[in-house]
Structure formats: structure tokens, C-alpha cells
Coordinates of C-alpha atoms in Angstrom, one line a residue:
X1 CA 8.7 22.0 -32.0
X2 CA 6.7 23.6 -35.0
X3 CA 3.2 22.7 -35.6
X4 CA 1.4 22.7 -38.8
X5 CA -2.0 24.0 -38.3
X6 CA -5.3 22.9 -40.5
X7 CA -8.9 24.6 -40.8
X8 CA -11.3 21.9 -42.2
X9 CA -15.1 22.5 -42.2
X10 CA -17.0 19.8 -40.6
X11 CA -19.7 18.3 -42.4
X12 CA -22.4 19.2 -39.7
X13 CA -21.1 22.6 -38.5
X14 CA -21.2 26.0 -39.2
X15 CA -17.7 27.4 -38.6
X16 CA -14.1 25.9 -38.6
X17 CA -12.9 23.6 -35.7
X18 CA -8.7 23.6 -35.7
X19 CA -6.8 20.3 -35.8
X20 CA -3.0 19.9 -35.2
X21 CA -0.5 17.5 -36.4
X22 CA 1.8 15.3 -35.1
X23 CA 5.7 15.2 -36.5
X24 CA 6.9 11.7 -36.6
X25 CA 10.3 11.8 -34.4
X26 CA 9.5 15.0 -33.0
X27 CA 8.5 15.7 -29.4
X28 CA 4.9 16.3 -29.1
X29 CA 4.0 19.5 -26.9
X30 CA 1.1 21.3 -26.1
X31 CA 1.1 24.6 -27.5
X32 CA -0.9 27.4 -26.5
X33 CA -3.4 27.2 -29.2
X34 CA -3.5 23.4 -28.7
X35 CA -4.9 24.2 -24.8
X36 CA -7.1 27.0 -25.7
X37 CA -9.0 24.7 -28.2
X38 CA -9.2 21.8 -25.7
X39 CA -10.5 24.5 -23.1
X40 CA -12.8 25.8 -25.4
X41 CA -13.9 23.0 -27.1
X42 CA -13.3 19.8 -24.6
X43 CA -11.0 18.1 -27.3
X44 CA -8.3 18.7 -30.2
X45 CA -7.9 16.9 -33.1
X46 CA -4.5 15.7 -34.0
X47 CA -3.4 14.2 -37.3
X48 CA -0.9 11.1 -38.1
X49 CA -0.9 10.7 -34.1
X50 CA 0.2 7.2 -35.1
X51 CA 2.1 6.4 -38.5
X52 CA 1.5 3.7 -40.6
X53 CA 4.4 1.1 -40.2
X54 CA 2.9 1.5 -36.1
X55 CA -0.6 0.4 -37.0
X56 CA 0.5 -2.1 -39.2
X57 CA 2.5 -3.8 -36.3
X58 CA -1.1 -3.1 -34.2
X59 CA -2.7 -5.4 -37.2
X60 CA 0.0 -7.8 -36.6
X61 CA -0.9 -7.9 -32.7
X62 CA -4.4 -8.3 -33.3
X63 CA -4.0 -11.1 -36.2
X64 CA -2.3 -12.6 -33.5
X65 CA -5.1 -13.1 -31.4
X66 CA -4.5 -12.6 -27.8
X67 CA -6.1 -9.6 -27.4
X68 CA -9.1 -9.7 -29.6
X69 CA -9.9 -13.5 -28.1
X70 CA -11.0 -11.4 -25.1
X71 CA -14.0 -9.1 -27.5
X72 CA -17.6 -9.4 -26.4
X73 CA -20.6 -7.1 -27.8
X74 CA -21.9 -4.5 -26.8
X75 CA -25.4 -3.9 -27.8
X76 CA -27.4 -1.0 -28.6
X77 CA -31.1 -1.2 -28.6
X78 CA -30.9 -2.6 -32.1
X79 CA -27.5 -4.1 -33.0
X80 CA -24.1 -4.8 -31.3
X81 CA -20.6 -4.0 -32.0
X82 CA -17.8 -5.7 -30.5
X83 CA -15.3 -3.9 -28.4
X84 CA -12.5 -5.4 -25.6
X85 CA -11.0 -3.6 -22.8
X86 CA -8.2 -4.3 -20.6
X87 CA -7.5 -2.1 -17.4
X88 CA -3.3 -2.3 -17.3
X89 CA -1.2 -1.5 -19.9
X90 CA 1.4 -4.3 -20.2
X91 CA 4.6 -4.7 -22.1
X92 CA 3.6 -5.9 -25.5
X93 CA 2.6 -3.4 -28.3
X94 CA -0.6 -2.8 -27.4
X95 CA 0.9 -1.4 -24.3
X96 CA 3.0 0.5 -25.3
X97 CA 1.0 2.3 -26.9
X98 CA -0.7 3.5 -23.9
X99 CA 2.4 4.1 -22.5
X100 CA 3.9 6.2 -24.8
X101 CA 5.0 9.7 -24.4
X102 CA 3.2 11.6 -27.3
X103 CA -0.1 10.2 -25.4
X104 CA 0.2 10.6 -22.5
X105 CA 2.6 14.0 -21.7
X106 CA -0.2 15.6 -23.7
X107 CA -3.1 13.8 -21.6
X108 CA -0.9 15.2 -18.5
X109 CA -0.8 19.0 -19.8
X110 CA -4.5 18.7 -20.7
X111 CA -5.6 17.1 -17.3
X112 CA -3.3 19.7 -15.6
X113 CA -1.2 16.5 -13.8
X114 CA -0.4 13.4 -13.7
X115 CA -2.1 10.6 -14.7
X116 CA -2.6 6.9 -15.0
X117 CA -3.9 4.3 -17.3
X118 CA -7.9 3.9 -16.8
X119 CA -7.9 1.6 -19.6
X120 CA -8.0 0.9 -23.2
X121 CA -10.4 -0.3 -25.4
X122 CA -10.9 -1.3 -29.2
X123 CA -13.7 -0.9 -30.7
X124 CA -14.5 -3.3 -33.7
X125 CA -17.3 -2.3 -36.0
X126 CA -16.7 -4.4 -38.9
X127 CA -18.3 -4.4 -42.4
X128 CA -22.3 -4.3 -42.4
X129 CA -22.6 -5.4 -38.9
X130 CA -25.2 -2.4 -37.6
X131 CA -24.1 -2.1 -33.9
X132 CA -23.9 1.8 -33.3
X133 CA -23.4 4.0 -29.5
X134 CA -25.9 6.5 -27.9
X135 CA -25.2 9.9 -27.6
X136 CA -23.7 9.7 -23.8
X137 CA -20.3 11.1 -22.2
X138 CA -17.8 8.8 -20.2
X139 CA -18.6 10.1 -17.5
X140 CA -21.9 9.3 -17.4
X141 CA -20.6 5.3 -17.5
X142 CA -17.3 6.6 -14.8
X143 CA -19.3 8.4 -12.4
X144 CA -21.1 5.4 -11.0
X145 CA -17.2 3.8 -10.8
X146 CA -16.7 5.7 -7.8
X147 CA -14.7 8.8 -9.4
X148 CA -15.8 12.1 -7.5
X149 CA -14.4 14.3 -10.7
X150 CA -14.3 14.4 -14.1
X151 CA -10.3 14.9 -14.6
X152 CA -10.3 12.1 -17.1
X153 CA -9.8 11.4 -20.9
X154 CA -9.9 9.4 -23.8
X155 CA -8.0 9.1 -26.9
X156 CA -9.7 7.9 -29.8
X157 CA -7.1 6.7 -32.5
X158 CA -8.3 5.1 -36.0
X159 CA -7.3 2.6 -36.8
X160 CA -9.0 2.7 -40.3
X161 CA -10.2 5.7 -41.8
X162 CA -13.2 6.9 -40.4
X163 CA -16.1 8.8 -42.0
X164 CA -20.0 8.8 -41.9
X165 CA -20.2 5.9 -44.1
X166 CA -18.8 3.4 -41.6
X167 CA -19.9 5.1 -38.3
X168 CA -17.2 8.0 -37.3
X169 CA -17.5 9.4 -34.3
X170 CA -19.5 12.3 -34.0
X171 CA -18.9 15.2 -30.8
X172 CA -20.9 18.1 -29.6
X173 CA -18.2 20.8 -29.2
X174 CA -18.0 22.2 -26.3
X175 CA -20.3 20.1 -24.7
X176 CA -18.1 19.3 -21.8
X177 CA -19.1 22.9 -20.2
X178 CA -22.8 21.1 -19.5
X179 CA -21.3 19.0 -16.4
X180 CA -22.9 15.7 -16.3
X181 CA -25.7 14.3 -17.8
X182 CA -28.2 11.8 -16.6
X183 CA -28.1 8.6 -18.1
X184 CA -30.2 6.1 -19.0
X185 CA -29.9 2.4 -20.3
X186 CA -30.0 1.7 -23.7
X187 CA -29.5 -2.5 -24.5
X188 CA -26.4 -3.0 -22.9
X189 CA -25.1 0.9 -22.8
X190 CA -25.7 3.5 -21.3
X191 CA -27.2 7.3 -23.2
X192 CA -27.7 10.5 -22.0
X193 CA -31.0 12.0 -21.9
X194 CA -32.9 12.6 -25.1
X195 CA -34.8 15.5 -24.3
X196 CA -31.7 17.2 -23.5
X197 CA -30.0 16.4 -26.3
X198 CA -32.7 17.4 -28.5
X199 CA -32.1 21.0 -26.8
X200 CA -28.4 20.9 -26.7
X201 CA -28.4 20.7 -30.6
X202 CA -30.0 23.9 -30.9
X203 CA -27.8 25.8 -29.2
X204 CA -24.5 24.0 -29.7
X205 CA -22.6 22.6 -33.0
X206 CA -22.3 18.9 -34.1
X207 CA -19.4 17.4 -35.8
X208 CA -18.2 14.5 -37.6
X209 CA -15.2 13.2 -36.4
X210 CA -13.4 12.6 -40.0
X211 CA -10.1 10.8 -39.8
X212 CA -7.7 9.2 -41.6
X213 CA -5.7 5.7 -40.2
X214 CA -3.9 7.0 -37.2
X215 CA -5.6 10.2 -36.9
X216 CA -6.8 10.8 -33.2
X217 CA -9.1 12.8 -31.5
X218 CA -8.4 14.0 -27.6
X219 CA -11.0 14.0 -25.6
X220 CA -12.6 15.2 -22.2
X221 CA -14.7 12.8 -20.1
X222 CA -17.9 15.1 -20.1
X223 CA -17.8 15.6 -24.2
X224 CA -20.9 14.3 -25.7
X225 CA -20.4 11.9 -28.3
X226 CA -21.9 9.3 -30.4
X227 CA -21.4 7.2 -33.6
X228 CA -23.8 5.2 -36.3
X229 CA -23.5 2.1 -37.5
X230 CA -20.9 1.0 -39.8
X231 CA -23.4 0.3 -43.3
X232 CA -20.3 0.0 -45.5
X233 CA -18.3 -2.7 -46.8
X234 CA -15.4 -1.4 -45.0
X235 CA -14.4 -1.8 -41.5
X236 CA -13.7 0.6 -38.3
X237 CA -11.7 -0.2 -35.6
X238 CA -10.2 2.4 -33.2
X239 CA -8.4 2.0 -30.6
X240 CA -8.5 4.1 -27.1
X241 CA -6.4 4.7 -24.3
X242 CA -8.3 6.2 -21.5
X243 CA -6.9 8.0 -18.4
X244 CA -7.7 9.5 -14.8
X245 CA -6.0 12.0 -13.0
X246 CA -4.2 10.4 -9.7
X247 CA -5.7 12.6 -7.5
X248 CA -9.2 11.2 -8.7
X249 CA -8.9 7.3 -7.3
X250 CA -11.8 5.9 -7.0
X251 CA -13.5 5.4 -3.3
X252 CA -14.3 1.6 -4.2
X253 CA -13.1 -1.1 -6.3
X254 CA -14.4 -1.7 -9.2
X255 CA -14.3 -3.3 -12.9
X256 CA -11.5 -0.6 -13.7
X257 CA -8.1 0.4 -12.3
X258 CA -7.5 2.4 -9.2
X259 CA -4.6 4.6 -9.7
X260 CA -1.6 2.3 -10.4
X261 CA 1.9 3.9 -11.3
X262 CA 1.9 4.2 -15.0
X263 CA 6.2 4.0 -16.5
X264 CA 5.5 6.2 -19.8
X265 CA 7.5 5.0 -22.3
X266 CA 9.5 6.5 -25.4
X267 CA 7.8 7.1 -28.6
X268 CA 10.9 5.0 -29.8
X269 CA 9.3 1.8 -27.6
X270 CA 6.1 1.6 -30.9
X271 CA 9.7 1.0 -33.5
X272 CA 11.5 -1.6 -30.6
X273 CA 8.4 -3.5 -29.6
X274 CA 7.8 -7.0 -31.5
X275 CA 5.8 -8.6 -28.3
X276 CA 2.1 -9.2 -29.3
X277 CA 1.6 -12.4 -27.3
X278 CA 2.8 -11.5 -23.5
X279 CA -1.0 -10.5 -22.2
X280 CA 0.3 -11.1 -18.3
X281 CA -1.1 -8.7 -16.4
X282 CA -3.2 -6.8 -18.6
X283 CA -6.5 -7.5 -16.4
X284 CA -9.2 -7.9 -19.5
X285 CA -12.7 -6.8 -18.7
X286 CA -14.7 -10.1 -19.0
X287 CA -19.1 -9.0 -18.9
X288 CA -19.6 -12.3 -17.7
X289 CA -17.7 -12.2 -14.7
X290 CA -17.5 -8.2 -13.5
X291 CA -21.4 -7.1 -14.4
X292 CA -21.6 -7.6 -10.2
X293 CA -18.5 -6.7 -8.1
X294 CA -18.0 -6.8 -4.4
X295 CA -16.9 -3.2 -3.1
X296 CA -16.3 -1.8 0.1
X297 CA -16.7 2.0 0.0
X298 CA -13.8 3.9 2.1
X299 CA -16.8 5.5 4.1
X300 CA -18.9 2.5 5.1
X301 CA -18.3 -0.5 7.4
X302 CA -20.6 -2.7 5.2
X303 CA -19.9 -4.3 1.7
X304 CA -22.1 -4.0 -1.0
X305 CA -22.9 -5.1 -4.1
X306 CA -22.3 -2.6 -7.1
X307 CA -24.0 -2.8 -10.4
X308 CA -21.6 -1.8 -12.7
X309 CA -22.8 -0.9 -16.6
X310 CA -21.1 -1.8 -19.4
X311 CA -18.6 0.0 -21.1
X312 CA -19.0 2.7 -23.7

């Protein structure tokens, strides 16, 4: 497998960040530079990680309906965006997606073993709707879920193309070597501290996340990140598969999945799939109903009740 290699300067940063592209019908593997980058830097960039005719069959699923019925906002201390999460994968398209080899072997080789879906999310930050995210890193939300390391990921995917116009994401690189941060709440999210990101800009390198549709960014659970609200007349959705390590279950139940088995699927299953109805299953995160859970920790005879933040 032969991989096309691109230097781009971001538009924040001071020296080149690598990206790698994805072949459409060819295996994706990790190669030697991809891992080094992703040690070095806490993510890789991958281009085309999803082709056209395979988001245009994810517009067809969301036109649908059944998935984006279950959105609810997320606000910031200003604005909200929309965004809705569900914690098992399913059989119809969206599904497969999550399922599908190109992801997930590559989260595998990253995580250094196997995985299962977390959850995934869309985010939905239409045309002039404000609504933006605090600097924070997953982990700052997935600590307090009752995961004693950080072995997890997400994969961002754009849906739309993505730029500074209509809120990209924007990373620290390399900011995944600072641990965990404290976080505080913002509206309804959670953000990292400020004074410490204040410092960590001196010393480390910003970027925006510039991507075309299908585009994706890999990413470890300690990366800072952020993104600003969409002022354009376009929109931005992304979509994004999230992942934990099996040896990381949580040690209580939560609003997200303990480890599950998770049947990967074919890249093939994205060109096969026509479901976009079949939601059975799929276990959609509702704020309404999980902002309180009842969870007995492995360690303790007693129940408790666990406040659990909303999602990033």
C-alpha cells in the first residue's frame, strides 16, 4: 500500500504538520511515519478518508430523519450548536461507518489494541447559528465516566469543508504529552483551564484543522482542541466515531458504552448499505433523561448518584 504524502503550512503555525491520504479500494495501513506523527503529535491528518458518493448516502440518512430527530444543543456560554450521539453502532449506514475497517484497524494500531465503539457523534453547526466549543480535551469530559486511562480516540470526519470561516476545528499539537487538564464548566460544556491555556500557547503550536468533505482528522483523547462559531452562510457538520481501548471499561455505568464487542466491517459495507431507517439498538444519548444516572462502582457496596456532563 503506497501513500501519498502532503506538507501544508497551517494557518497558525510556524512549521509543516504532515497529512496522509487515503486510496479509495485500497487497504488502509499504518505506516511508520503515520505512527511517528501520531506519537509526536497526538493525531494525523488523513485526506478523502471518506469519498463523495459515501457522504452523499450519509446526507441521504440524515434527510431521512431518524438520526438527527434525536439532536439537542449544546451550549456554550454564549450560543449553542446542535450535536446527537448514540453509544452502539447499529446496522444502518451510519453504523457502518463506525464499523468499518479503514477506521477502526487504524484506531487499533494507534491505541496499540483492540478497541470498541465509545460512541459517535454529529455535530451540526449550521449557517449563522454562533454556538462554538471551549478549548478542552475528551478526556477531561471521559475521565469523570469512570475510564482509569486515556487509551481512547476520536475521529473527526467533515462532512462539509471546513475552514475558519464556518468554525474548523482547531488542535494544539502535541498537546496530548500535558496529561489531563482540569476542567471547568462552561454553559452546558465543559473547558479546560484558561490560565493554562494561556501558557500552553507560548510554548506549543496552534493549528487550524483545514479540510475538505471527507477529510478526517485522528485524534488522541488528551489533544487539546477547540472550534469558533460557524459566521458563514455555509454549514459544518462532522461526524465522529469515538473509541476506548477494551482493557479501559469503565468501573461504573454510565451515559456511554462499557466495552461491547464491536464486528468491524468491510470498507465495501459504506457501497452495500442502503439502511438509513433501522435505529434499533443504537442507544441515543437523550440530556433530558441521562444528566443523572444510577451507578454502582465495582469497589463500593453503596449506589450513588453520578453527575454526568454533557458531551463535547
Amino acid at each position: 500500500m503506497q501513500f501519498i504524502k502532503i506538507q501544508i503550512l497551517s494557518l497558525t503555525a510556524v512549521s509543516l504538520m504532515p497529512e496522509f491520504r487515503y486510496v479509495a479500494g485500497k487497504k488502509f495501513v499504518v505506516s511508520d511515519e503515520m505512527m511517528k506523527a501520531y506519537e509526536e503529535d497526538g493525531l494525523i491528518l488523513v485526506r478523502g478518508l471518506m469519498t463523495k458518493p459515501e457522504l452523499d448516502k450519509l446526507e441521504l440518512c440524515l434527510q431521512n430523519g431518524e438520526v438527527v430527530k434525536h439532536a439537542f444543543d449544546l451550549p456554550d456560554d454564549k450560543a449553542s450548536v446542535k450535536m446527537v450521539i448514540w453509544n452502539h453502532p447499529g446496522d444502518d449506514y451510519t453504523g457502518m461507518i463506525g464499523r468499518m475497517e479503514r477506521i477502526v484497524d487504524t484506531v487499533e494500531t494507534l491505541l496499540g489494541g483492540e478497541v470498541y465503539h465509545y460512541h459517535t457523534k454529529i455535530v451540526l453547526k449550521e449557517a449563522l447559528t454562533g454556538g462554538s466549543f471551549a478549548w478542552h480535551q475528551d478526556y477531561g469530559y471521559w475521565y469523570k465516566n469512570g475510564l482509569l486511562f486515556p487509551d481512547l480516540m476520536s475521529v473527526s470526519i467533515a462532512m462539509d469543508d471546513s475552514d475558519m470561516e464556518n468554525g474548523c476545528l482547531r488542535v494544539i499539537r502535541g498537546s496530548h504529552k500535558l496529561g489531563r487538564i482540569d476542567h471547568g464548566r462552561v454553559g452546558g460544556q465543559n473547558g479546560a483551564d484558561t490560565d493554562r491555556i494561556v501558557e500552553i500557547k507560548k510554548v506549543m503550536e496552534e493549528y487550524n484543522v483545514v479540510l475538505k468533505a471527507g477529510d478526517a482528522i485522528f485524534f488522541h483523547c488528551n489533544v487539546l482542541h477547540t472550534s469558533a462559531p460557524n459566521t458563514s452562510t455555509r454549514r459544518r457538520y462532522a461526524i465522529i466515531p469515538c473509541y476506548n481501548r477494551v482493557t479501559n471499561d469503565a468501573y461504573f455505568d454510565h451515559h456511554h458504552a462499557r466495552v461491547t464487542k464491536l464486528n468491524k466491517v468491510p470498507d465495501s459495507a459504506l457501497e452495500t448499505c442502503n439502511e438509513f431507517k433501522n435505529m434499533e439498538g443504537k442507544w441515543f444519548m437523550d440530556p433530558a433523561i441521562d444528566k443523572t444516572i444510577i451507578a454502582k462502582k465495582v469497589n463500593k457496596d453503596v449506589e450513588s448518584k453520578i453527575e454526568q456532563p454533557s458531551e463535547s
